[in-house]
Tab-separated table of C-alpha atoms and ligand atoms in Angstrom:
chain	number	residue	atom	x	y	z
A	245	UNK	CA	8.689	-27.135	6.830
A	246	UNK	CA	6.524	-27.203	3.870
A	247	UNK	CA	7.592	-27.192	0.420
A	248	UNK	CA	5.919	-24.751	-1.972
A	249	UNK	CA	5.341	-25.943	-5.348
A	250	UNK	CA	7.619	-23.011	-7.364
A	251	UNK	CA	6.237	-23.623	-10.751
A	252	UNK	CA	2.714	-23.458	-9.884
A	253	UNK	CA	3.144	-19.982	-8.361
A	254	UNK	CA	4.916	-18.923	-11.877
A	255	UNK	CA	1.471	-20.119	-13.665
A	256	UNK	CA	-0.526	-18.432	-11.296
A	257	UNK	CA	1.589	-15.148	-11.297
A	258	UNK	CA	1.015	-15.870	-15.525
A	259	UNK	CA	-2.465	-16.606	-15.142
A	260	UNK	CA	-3.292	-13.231	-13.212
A	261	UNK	CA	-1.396	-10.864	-15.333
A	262	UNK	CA	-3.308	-12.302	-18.157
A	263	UNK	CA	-6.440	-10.099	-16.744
A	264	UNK	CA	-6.349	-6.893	-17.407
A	265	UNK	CA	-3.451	-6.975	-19.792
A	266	UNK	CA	-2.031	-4.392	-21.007
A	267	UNK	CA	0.350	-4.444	-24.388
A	268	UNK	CA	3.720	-3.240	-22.617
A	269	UNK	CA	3.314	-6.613	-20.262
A	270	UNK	CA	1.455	-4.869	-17.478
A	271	UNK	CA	-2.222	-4.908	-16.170
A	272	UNK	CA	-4.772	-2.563	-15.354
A	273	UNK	CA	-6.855	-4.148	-13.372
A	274	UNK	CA	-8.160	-1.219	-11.458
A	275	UNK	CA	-10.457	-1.588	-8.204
A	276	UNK	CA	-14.024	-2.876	-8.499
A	277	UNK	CA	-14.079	-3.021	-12.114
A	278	UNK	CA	-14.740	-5.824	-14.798
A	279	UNK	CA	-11.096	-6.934	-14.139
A	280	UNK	CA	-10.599	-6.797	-10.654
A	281	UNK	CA	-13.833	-9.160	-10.724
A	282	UNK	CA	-12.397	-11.662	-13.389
A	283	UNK	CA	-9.091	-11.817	-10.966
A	284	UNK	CA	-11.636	-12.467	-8.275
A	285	UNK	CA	-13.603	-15.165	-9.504
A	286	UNK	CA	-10.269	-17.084	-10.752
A	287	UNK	CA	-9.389	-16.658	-7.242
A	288	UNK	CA	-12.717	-17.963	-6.308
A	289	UNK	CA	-12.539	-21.095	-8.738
A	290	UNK	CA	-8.925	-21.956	-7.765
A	291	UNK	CA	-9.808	-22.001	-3.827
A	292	UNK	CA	-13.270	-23.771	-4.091
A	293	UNK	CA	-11.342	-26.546	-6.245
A	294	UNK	CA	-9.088	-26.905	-3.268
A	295	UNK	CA	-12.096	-27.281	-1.232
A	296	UNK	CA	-11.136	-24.236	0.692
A	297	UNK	CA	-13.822	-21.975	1.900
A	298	UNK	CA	-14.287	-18.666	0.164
A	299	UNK	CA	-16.421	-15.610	1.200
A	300	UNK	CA	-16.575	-11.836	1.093
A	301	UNK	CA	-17.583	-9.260	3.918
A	302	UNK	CA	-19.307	-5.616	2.428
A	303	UNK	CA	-16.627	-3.995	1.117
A	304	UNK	CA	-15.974	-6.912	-0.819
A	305	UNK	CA	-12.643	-8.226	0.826
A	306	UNK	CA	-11.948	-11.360	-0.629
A	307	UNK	CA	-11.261	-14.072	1.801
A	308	UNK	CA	-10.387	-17.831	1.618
A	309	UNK	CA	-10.234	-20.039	4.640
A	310	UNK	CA	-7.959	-23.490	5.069
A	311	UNK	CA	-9.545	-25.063	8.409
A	312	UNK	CA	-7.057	-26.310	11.244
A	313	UNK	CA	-7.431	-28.505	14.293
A	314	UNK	CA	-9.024	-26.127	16.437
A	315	UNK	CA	-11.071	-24.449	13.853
A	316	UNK	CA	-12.505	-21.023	16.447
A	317	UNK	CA	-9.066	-20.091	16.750
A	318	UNK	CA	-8.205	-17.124	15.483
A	319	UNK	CA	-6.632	-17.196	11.587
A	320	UNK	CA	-3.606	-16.651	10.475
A	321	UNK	CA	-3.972	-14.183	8.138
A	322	UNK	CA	-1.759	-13.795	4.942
A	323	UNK	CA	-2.482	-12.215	1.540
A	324	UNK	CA	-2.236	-8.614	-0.073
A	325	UNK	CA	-4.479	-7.037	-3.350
A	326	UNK	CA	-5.261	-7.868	-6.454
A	327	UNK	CA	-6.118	-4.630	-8.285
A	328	UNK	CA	-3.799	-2.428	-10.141
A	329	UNK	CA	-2.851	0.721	-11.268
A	330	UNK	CA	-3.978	1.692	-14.808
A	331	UNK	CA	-0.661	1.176	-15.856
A	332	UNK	CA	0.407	-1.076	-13.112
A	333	UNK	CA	2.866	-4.037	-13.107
A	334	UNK	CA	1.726	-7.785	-12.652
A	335	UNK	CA	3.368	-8.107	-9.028
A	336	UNK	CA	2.257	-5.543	-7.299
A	337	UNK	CA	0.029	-6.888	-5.101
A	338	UNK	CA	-0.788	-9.935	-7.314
A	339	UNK	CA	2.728	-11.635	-6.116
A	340	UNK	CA	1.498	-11.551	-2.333
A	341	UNK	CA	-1.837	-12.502	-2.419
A	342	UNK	CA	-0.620	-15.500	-5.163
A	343	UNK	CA	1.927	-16.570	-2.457
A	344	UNK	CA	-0.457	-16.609	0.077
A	345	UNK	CA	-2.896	-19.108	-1.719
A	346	UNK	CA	0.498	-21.121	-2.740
A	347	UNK	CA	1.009	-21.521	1.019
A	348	UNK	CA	-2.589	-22.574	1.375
A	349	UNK	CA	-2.001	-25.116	-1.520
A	350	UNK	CA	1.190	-26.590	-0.316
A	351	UNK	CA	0.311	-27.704	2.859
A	352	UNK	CA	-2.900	-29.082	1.476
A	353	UNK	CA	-0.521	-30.943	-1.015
A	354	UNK	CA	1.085	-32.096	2.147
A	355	UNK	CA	-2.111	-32.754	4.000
A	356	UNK	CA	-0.632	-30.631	7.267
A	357	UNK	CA	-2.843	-30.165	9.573
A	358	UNK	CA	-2.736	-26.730	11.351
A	359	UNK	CA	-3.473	-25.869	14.766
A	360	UNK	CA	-5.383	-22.847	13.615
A	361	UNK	CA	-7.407	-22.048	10.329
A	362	UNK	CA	-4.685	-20.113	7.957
A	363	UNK	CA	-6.486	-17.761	5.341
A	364	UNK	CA	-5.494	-15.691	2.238
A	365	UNK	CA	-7.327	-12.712	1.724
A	366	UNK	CA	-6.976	-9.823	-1.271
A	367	UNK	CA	-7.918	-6.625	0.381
A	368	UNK	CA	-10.221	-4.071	-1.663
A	369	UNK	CA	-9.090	-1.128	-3.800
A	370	UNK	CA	-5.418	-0.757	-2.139
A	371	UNK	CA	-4.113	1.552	-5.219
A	372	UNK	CA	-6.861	4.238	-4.689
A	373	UNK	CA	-6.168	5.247	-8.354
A	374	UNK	CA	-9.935	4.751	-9.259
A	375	UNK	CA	-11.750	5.245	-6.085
A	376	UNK	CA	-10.091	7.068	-2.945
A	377	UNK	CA	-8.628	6.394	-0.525
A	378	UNK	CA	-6.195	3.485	-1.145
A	379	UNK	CA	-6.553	0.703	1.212
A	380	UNK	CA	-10.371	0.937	1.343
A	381	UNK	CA	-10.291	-3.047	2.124
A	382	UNK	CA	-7.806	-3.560	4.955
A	383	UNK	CA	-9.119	0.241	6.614
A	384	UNK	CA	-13.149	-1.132	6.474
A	385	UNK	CA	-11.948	-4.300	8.311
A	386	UNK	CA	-9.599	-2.798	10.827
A	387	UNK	CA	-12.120	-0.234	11.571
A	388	UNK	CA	-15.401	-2.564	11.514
A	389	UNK	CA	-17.591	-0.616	9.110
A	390	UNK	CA	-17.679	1.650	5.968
A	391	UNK	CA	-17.071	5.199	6.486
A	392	UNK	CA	-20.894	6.600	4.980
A	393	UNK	CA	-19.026	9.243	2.492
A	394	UNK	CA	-17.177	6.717	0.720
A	395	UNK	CA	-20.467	5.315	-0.797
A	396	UNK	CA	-21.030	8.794	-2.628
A	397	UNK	CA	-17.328	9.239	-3.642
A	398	UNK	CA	-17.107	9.051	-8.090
A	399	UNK	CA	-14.119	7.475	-9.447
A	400	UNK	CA	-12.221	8.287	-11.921
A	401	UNK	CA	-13.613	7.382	-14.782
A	402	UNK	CA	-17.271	8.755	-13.359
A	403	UNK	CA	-18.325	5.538	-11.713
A	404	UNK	CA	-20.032	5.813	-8.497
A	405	UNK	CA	-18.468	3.961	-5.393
A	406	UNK	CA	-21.814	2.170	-4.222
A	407	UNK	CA	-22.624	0.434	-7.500
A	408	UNK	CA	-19.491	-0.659	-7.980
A	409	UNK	CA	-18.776	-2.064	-5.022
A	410	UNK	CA	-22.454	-3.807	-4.804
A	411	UNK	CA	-22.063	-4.988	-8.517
A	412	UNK	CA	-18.537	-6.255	-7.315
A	413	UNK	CA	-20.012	-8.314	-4.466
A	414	UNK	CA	-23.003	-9.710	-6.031
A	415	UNK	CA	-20.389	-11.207	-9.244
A	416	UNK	CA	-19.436	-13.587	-6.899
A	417	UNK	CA	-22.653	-15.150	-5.697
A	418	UNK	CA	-20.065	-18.355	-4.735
A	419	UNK	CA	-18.256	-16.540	-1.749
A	420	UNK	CA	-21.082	-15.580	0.558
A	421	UNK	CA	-21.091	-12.315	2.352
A	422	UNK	CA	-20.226	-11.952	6.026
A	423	UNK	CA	-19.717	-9.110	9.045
A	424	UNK	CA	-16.897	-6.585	8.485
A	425	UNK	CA	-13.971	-6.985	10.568
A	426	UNK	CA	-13.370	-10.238	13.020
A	427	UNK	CA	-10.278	-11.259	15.106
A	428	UNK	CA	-6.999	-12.344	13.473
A	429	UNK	CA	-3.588	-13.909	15.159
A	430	UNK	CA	-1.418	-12.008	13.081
A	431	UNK	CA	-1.028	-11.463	9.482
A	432	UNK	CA	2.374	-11.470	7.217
A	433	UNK	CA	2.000	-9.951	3.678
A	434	UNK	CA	4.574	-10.525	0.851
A	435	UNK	CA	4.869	-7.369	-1.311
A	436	UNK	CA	7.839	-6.275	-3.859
A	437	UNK	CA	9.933	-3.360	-2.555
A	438	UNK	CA	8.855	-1.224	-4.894
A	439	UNK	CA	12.349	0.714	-4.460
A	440	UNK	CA	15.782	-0.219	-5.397
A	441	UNK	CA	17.288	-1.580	-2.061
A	442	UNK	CA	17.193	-4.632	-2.146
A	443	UNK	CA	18.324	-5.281	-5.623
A	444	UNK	CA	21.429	-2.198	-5.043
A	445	UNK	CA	22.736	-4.514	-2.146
A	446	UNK	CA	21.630	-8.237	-3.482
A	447	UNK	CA	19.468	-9.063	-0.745
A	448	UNK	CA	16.712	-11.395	-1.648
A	449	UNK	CA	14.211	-10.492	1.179
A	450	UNK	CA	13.770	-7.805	3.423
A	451	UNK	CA	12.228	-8.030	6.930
A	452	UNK	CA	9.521	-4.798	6.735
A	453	UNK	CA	10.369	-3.263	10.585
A	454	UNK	CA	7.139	-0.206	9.719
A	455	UNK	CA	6.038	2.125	7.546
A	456	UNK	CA	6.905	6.080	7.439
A	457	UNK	CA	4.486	8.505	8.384
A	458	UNK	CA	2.883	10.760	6.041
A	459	UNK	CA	1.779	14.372	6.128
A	460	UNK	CA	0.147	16.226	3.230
A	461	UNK	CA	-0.495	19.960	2.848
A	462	UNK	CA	-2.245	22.148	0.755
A	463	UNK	CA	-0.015	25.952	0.421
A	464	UNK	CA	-1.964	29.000	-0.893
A	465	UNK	CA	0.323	31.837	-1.082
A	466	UNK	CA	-1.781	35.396	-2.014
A	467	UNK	CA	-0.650	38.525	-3.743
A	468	UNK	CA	-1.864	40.899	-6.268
A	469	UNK	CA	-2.141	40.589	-9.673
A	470	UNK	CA	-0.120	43.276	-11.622
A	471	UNK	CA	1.265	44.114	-15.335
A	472	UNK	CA	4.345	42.291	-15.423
A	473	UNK	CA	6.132	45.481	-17.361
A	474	UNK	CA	5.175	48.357	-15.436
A	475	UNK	CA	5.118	47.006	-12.073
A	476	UNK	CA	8.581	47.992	-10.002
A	477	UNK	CA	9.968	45.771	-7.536
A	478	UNK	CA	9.009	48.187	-4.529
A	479	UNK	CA	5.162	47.527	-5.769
A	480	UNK	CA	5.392	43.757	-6.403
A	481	UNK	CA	3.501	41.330	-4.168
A	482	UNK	CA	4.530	38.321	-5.962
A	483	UNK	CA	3.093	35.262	-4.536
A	484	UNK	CA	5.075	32.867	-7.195
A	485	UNK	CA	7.996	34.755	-5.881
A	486	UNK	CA	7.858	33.776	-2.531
A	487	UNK	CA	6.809	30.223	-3.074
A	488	UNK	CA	9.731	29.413	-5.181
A	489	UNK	CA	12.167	30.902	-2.453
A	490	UNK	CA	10.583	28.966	-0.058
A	491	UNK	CA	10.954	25.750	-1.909
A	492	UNK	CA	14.154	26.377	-2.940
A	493	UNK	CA	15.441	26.443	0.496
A	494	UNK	CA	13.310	23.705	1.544
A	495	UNK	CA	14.857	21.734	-1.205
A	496	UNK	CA	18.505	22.378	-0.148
A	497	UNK	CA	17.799	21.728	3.446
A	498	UNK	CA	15.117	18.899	4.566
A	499	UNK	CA	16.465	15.534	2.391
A	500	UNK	CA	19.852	16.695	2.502
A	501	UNK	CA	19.986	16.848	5.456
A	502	UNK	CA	18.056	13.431	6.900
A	503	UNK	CA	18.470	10.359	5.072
A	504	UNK	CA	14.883	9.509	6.210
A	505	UNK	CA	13.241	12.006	5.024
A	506	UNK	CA	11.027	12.858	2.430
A	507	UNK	CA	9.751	15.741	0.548
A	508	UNK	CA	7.653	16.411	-2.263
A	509	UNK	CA	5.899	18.837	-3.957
A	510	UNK	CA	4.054	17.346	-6.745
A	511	UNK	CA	1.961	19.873	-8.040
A	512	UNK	CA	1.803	23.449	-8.601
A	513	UNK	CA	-0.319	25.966	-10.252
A	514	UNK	CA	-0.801	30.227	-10.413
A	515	UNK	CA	-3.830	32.110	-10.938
A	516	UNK	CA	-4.700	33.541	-13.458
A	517	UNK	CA	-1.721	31.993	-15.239
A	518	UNK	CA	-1.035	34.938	-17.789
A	519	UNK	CA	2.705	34.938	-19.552
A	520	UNK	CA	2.426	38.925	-18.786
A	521	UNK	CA	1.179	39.206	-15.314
A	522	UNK	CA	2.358	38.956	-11.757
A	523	UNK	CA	-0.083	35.747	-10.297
A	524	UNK	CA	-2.602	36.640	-7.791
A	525	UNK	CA	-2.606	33.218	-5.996
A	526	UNK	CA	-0.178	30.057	-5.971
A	527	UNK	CA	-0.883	26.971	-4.772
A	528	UNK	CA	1.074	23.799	-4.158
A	529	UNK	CA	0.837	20.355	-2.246
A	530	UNK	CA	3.188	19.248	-0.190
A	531	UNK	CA	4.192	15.549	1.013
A	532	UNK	CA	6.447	14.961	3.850
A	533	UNK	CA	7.482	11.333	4.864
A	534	UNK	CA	9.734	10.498	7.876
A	535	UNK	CA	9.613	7.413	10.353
A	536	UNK	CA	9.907	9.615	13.563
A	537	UNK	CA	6.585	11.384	14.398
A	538	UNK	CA	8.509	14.157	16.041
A	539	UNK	CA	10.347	14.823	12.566
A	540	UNK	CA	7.171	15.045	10.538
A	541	UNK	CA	6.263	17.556	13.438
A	542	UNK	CA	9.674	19.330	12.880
A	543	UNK	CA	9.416	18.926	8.724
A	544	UNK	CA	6.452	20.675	8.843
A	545	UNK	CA	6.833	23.598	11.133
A	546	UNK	CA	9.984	24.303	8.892
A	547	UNK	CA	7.961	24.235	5.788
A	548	UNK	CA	5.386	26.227	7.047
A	549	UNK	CA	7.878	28.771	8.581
A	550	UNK	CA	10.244	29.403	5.263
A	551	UNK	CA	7.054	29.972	3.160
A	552	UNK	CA	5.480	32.121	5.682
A	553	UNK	CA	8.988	33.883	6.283
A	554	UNK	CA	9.285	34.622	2.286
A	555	UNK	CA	5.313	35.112	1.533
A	556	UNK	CA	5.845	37.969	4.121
A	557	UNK	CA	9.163	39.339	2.195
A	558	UNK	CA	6.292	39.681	-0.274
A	559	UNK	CA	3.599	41.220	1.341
A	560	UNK	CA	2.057	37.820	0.540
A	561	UNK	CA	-0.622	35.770	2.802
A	562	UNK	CA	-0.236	32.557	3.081
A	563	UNK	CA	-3.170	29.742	3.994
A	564	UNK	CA	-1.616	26.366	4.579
A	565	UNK	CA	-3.809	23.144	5.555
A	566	UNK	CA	-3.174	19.855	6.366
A	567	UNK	CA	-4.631	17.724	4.274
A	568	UNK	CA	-4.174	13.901	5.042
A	569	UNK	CA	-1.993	12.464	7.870
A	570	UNK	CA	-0.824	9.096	8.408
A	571	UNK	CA	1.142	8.544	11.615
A	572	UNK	CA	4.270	5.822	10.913
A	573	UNK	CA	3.429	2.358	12.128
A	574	UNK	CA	6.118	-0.080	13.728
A	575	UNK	CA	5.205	-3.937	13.035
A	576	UNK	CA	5.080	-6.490	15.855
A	577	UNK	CA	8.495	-7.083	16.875
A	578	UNK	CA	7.748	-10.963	17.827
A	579	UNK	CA	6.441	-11.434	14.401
A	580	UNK	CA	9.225	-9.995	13.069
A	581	UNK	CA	11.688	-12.175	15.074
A	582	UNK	CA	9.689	-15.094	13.402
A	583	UNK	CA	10.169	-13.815	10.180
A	584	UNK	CA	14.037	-13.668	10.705
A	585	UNK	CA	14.023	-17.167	12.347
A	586	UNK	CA	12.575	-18.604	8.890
A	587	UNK	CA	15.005	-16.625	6.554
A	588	UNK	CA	17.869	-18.146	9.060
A	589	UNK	CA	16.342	-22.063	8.393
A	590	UNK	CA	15.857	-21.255	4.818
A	591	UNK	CA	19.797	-19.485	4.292
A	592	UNK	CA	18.118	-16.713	2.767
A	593	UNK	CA	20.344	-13.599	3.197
A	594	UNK	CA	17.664	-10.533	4.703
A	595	UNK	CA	17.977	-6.607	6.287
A	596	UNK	CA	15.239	-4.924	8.054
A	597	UNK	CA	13.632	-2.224	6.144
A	598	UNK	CA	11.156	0.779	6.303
A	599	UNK	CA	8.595	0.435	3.495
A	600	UNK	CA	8.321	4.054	1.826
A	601	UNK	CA	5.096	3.459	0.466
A	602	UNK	CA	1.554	2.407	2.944
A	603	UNK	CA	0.329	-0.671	2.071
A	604	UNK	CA	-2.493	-3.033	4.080
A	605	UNK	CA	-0.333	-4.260	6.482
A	606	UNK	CA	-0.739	-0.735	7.696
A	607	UNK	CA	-4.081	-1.114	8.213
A	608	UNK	CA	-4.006	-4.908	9.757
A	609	UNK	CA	-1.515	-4.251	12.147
A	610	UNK	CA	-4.143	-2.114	14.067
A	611	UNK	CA	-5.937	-4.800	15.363
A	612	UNK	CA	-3.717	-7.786	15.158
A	613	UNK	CA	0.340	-8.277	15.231
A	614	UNK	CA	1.156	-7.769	11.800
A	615	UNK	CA	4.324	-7.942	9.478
A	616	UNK	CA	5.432	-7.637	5.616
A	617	UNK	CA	8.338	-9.628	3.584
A	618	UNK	CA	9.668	-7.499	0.969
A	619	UNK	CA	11.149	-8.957	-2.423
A	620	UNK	CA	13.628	-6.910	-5.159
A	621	UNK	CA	11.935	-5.358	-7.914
A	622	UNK	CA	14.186	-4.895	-10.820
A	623	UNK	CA	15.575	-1.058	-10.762
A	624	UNK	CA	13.030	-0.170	-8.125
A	625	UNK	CA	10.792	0.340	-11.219
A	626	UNK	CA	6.860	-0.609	-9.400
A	627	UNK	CA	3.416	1.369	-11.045
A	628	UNK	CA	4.699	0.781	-14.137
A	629	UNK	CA	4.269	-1.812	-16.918
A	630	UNK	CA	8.164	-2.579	-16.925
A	631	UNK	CA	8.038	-4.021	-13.089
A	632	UNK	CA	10.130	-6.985	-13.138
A	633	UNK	CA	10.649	-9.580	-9.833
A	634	UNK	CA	13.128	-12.411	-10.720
A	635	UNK	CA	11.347	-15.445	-10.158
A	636	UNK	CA	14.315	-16.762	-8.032
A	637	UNK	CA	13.312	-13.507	-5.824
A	638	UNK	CA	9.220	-14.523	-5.845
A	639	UNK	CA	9.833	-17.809	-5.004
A	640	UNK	CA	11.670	-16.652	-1.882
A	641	UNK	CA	9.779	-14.558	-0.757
A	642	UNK	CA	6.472	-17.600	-0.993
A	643	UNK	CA	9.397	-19.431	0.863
A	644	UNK	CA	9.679	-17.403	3.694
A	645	UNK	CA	5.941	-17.031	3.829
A	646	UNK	CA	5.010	-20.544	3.897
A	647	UNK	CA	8.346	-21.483	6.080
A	648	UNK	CA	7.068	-18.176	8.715
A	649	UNK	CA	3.077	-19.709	8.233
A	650	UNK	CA	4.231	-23.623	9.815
A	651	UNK	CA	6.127	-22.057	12.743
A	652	UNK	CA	3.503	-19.286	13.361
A	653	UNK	CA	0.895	-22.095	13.087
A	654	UNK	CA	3.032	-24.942	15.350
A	655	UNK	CA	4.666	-22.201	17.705
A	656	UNK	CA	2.721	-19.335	17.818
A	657	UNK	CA	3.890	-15.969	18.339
B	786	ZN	ZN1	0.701	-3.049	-3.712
């Protein structure tokens, strides 16, 4: 077992959230921008004074590379991101890839040697605030290229993908650029909860069995604009009208239901949006989570039946697309049996988990055995300034890591 050096990985954690800021104690430190490249070259400096070896690969992944015995084995891969919402919190992200260089640190501290290299990597633009999609790092690398359209895609604040990403890449002149994509053994990424589970039950870790699936669609519902005085109810075709019945039943009968499931509609607009008319058009977006693939199926053939059941009470129509889906993903069950072997060595209490929310691991786990460790966040409270993770919690979590790293490293999987 090796032991981390706790204190260190509070300065680091301090040192981070010092980039980017913000006055309520959070950081934005947003995806390829002046920030995210400060973060990076710290990162940079801290590894290359380790004598680790640091480089990049095109979509500006950030890698850094602790050699082993037999140095063309596959890595060991640990790590997570390092940019933020705008009003993020300093863990998010930050705490995992920080615990993965701590493990790198440690057992250079205690000059282990490993069978096989063990990296830390911070993935690209996982929030997708700025530029989207999130997860633009750890999808490039599990893919093996750049999808061409994300090059043209403007962020948020007008900046175009392509420069930023090139400007990104060429700040670091120290970590040289190579290939997209290459094998892995497995990889294990720390990561706070960013829900209240863990802290509700006093858990300090939780083993992350997959994430839920996502579906999102985009709802038209038509009618016919009318004067909202003189227009009976026999004459009405009130699209509004039939959306909200539809939601309102949808509402009362999908989460109540199923513990597992999610649903959301989180925006919502009608044309031509006049105090004294009946709306023409209504749109909303809806997002459906579930583990099981056959309840998204399910989820969404009910949502698309109760608004197509009330649009027609309306002499409504009704044009509903899908608009992004994300099938669930189970992690590696060996991996995970590691993970629990560690927490058992270490007497730190655990519970498998779903994680709610994607993250890189996602991504990774399509081309190697892949895992997360999941820490409390105080009051479930994450893309916010306020996120708080008890430093009794982060240093278990760079525990686990480092204690799952040696056996993964001496045993295998
Ligand atoms: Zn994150």
């Amino acid at each position: 077992m090796v032991e981390i050096n706790g204190s260190r990985l509070e300065a680091r954690l301090d040192q981070f959230a010092a980039i980017g800021a913000t006055p309520k104690g959070g950081v934005n430190r947003q995806a390829l921008t002046e920030g995210d490249r400060h973060a990076r070259r710290l990162l940079t400096k801290l590894a290359l004074a380790r004598g680790f070896d640091v480089f990049q690969d095109q979509v500006a992944n950030l890698f850094i590379r602790r050699r082993g015995r037999y140095d063309d084995l596959p890595p060991l891969m640990m790590g997570s991101h390092l940019d933020s919402q705008p009003t993020g919190g300093r863990f998010d992200g930050a705490l995992g890839t920080l615990s993965a260089f701590e493990v790198l640190e440690s057992l250079e501290d205690a000059s282990v040697e490993t069978e096989r290299p063990i990296m830390a990597v911070s993935w690209t633009n996982e929030e997708g605030c700025r530029f989207a999609p999130g997860c633009m790092g750890s999808m490039a690398f599990s893919r093996g290229s750049i999808p061409g359209e994300w090059y043209e895609k403007t962020g948020s604040d007008g900046a175009l993908f392509a420069n930023e990403l090139k400007s990104t890449i060429e700040s670091l002149p120290e970590a040289p650029v190579r290939a997209l994509g290459f094998p892995i053994y497995a990889y294990v990424e720390v990561h706070i909860e960013q829900g209240p589970s863990l802290e509700a039950e006093g858990i300090p870790v939780g083993v992350v069995t997959g994430i839920q699936g996502t579906r999102w669609l985009d709802i038209a519902v038509k009618g016919q604009t009318a004067h909202a005085g003189t227009t009976g109810l026999a004459y009405r075709r009130d699209p509004l009208g039939a959306l909200t019945a539809a939601l309102a039943q949808l509402y009362h009968n999908i989460m109540p239901s199923d513990p597992d499931a999610r649903f959301t509609v989180g925006r919502i607009s009608a044309s031509p949006g006049s105090v004294n008319a009946i709306p023409d058009e209504v749109m909303c977006t809806v997002d459906i989570r579930h583990p099981q693939p056959e309840r998204l199926d399910e989820i969404e053939k009910e949502v698309i039946s109760a608004i197509t059941y009330t649009a027609d009470l309306q002499h409504c129509d009704v044009d509903i697309s899908r608009t992004f889906e994300m099938p669930p993903c189970t992690f590696n069950q060996n991996l995970q049996e590691v993970i629990i072997a560690a927490a058992g060595q270490l007497d730190l209490e655990w519970k498998g988990m779903l994680s709610g929310a994607f993250h890189d691991a996602l991504f990774v786990n399509r081309v190697a055995p892949a895992c997360m460790i999941f820490v409390p966040c105080h009051k479930g409270l994450s893309h916010n300034e306020a996120e708080y993770v008890d430093s009794l919690h982060a240093l278990a979590g760079c525990r686990l890591l480092a204690d799952t790293a040696t056996r993964l490293a001496a045993y295998g999987l």
